[in-house]
Backbone as numpy.savetxt, mean C-alpha at the origin, in Angstrom:
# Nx Ny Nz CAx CAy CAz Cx Cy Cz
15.77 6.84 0.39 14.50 6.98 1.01 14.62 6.94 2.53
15.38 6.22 2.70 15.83 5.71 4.38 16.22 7.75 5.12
17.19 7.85 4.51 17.54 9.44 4.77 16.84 10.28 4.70
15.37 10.42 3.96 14.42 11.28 3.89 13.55 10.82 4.87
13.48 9.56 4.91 12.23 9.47 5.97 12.86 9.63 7.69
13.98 9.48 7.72 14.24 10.34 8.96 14.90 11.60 8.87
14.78 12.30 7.87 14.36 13.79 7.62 12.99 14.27 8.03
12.10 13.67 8.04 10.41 13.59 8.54 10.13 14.18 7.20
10.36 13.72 5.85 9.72 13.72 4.74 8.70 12.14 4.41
7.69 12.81 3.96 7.03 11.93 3.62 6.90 11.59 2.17
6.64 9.97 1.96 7.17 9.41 0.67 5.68 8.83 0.31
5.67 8.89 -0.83 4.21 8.31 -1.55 5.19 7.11 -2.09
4.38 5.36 -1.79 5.10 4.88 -2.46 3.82 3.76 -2.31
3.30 3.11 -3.66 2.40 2.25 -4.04 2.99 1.00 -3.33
2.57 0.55 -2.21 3.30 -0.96 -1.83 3.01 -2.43 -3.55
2.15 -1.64 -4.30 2.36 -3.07 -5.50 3.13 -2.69 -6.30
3.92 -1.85 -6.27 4.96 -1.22 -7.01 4.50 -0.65 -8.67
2.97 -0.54 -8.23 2.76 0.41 -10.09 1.42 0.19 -9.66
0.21 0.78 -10.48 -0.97 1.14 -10.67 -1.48 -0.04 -11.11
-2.34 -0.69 -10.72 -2.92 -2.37 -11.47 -3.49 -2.25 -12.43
-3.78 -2.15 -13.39 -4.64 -2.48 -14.54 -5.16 -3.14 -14.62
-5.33 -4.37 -13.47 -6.54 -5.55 -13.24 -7.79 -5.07 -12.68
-7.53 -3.76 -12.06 -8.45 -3.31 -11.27 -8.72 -3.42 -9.91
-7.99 -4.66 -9.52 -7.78 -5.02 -7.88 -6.58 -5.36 -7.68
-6.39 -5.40 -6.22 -5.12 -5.42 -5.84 -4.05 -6.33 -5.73
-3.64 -5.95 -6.59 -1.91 -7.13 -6.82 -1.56 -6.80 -5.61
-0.07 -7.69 -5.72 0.50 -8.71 -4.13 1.54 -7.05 -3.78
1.23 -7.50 -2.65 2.07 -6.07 -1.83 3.85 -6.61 -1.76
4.14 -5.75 -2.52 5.77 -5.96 -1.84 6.00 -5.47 -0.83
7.75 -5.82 -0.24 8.08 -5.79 0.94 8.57 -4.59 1.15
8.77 -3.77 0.67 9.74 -2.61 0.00 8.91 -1.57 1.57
7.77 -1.20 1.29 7.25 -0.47 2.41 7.44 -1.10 3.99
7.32 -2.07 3.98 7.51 -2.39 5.15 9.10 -2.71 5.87
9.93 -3.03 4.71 11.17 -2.67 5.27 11.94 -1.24 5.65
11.20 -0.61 4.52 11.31 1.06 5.15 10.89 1.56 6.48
9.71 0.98 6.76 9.27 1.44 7.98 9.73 0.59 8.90
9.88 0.05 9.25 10.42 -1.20 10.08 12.47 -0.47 10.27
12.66 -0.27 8.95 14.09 0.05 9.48 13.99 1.38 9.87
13.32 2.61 9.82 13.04 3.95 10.20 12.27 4.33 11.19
11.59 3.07 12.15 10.83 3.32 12.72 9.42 4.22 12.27
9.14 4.54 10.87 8.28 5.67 11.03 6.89 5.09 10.78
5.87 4.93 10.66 4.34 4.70 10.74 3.99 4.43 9.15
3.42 3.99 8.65 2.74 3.84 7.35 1.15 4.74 7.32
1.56 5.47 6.41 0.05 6.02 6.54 -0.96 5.25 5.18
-2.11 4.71 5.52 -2.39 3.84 4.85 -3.80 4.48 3.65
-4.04 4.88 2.77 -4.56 5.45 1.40 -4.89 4.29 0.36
-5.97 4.28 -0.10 -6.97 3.46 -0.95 -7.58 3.99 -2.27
-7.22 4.07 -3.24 -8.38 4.62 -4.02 -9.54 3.62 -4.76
-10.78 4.06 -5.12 -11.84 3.71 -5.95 -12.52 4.21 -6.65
-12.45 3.35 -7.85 -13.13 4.14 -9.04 -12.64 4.52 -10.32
-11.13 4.32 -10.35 -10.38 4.71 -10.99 -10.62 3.51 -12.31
-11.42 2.99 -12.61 -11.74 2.14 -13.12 -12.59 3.23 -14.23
-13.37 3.88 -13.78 -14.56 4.42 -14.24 -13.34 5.73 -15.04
-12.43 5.93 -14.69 -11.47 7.59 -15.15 -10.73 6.49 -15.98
-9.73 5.62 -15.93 -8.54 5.27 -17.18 -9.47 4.12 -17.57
-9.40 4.74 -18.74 -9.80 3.66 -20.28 -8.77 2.41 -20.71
-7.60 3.01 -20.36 -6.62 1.73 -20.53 -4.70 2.67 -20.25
-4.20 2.50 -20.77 -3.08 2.97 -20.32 -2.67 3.84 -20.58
-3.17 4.84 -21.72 -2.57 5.96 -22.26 -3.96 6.98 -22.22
-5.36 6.68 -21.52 -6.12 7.27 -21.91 -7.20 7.63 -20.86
-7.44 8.94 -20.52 -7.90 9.14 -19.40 -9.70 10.01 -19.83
-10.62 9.82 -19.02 -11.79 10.07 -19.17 -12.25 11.11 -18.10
-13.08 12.32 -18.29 -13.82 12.87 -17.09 -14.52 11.75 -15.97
-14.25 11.60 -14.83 -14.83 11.10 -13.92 -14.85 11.51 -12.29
-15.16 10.59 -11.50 -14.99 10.28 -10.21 -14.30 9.63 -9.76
-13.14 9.89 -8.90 -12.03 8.80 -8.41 -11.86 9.27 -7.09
-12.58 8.12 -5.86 -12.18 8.45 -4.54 -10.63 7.91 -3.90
-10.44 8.91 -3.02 -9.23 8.58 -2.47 -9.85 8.72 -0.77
-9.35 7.48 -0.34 -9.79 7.26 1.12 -8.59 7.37 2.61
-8.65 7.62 3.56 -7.38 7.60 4.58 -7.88 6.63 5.67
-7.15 5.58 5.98 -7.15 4.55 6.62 -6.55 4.42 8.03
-5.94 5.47 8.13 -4.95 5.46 9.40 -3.87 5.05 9.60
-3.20 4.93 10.70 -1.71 4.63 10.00 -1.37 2.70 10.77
-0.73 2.19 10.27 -0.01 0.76 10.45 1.36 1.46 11.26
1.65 0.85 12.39 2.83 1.23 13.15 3.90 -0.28 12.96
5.44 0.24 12.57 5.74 -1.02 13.10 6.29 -1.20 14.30
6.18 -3.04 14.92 6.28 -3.08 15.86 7.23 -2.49 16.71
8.52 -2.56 16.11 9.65 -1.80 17.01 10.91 -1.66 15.42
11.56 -0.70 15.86 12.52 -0.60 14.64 13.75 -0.89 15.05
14.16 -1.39 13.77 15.43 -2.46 13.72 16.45 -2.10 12.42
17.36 -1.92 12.63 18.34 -1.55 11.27 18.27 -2.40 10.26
18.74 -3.57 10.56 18.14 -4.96 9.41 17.46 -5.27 9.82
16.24 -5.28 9.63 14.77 -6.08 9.77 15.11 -7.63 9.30
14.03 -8.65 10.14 14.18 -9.72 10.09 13.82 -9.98 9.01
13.23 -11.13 8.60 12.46 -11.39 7.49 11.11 -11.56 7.74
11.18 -12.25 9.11 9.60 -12.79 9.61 9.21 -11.28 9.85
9.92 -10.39 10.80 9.33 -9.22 11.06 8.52 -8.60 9.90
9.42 -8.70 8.34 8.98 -7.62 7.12 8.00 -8.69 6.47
7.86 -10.13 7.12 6.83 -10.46 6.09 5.47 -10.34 7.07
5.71 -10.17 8.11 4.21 -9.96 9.43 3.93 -8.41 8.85
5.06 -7.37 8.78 4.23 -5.83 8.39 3.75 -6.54 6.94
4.15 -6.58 6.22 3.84 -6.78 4.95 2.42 -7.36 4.93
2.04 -8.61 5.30 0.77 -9.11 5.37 -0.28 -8.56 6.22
-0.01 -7.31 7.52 -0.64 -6.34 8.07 -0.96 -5.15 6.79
-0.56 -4.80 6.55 -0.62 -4.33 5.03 -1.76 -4.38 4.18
-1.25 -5.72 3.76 -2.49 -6.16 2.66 -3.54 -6.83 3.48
-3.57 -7.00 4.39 -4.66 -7.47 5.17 -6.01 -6.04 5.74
-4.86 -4.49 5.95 -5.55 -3.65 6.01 -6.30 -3.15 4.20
-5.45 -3.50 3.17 -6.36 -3.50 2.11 -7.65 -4.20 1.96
-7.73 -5.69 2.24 -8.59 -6.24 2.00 -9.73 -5.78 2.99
-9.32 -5.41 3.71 -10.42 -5.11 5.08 -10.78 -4.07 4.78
-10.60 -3.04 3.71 -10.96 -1.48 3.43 -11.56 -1.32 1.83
-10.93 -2.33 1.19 -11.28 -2.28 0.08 -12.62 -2.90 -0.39
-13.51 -1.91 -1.31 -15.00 -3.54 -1.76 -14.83 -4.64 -2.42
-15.36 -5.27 -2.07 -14.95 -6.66 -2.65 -14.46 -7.03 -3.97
-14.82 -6.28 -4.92 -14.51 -6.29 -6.20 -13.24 -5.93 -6.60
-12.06 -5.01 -5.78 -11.43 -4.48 -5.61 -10.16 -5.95 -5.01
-10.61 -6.79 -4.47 -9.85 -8.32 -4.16 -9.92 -9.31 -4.52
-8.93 -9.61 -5.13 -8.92 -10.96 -6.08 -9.46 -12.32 -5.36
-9.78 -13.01 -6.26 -10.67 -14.76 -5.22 -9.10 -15.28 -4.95
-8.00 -15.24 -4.87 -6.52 -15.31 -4.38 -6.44 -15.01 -3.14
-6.61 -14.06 -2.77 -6.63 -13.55 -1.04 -7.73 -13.61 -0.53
-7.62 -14.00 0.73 -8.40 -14.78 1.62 -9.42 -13.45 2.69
-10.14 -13.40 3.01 -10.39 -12.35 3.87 -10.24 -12.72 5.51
């Protein structure tokens, strides 16, 4: 991924590492933010809602409405070949902090704090 993203390919990659089936947002891994952080490249940040109302459960999909939203992008602060830890856990919680701040409430568990 590291080699594509300074190819200037862009990567779709769920920071909760799979689709929730809770309906709101599980814990963000670090995985995105060490990418960007070691590539220097920007996070472009994407939300969907509704998708609640389209999958019935895991194998079964319904006619509906499912928005997809664009948030803008999260920069990291400066890029570093090995990222620190504090560095990837500050993007990381910039992150999910831009979820909670974009997402409706229903969409965030009583776990995370606003």
């Amino acid at each position: 991924m590291k080699k594509a993203l300074k190819n200037d390919t862009h990567i779709l990659i769920f920071p909760e590492g799979h689709v929730e089936q809770t309906k709101q947002l599980y814990y963000v891994h670090t995985g995105v933010a060490r990418l960007s952080i070691a590539t220097g490249r920007p996070i472009a940040v994407f939300s969907s809602t509704g998708a609640e109302h389209i999958f019935i459960d895991t194998t079964r999909i319904r006619p509906g409405t499912m928005h997809v939203h664009f948030h803008g992008y999260i920069h990291p602060k400066r890029k570093m070949a090995n990222p620190s830890h504090s560095a990837v856990t500050a993007l990381q919680k910039r992150i999910e902090q831009t979820f909670v701040r974009v997402l409706p409430h229903r969409y965030v568990p009583s776990y995370i704090s606003y």
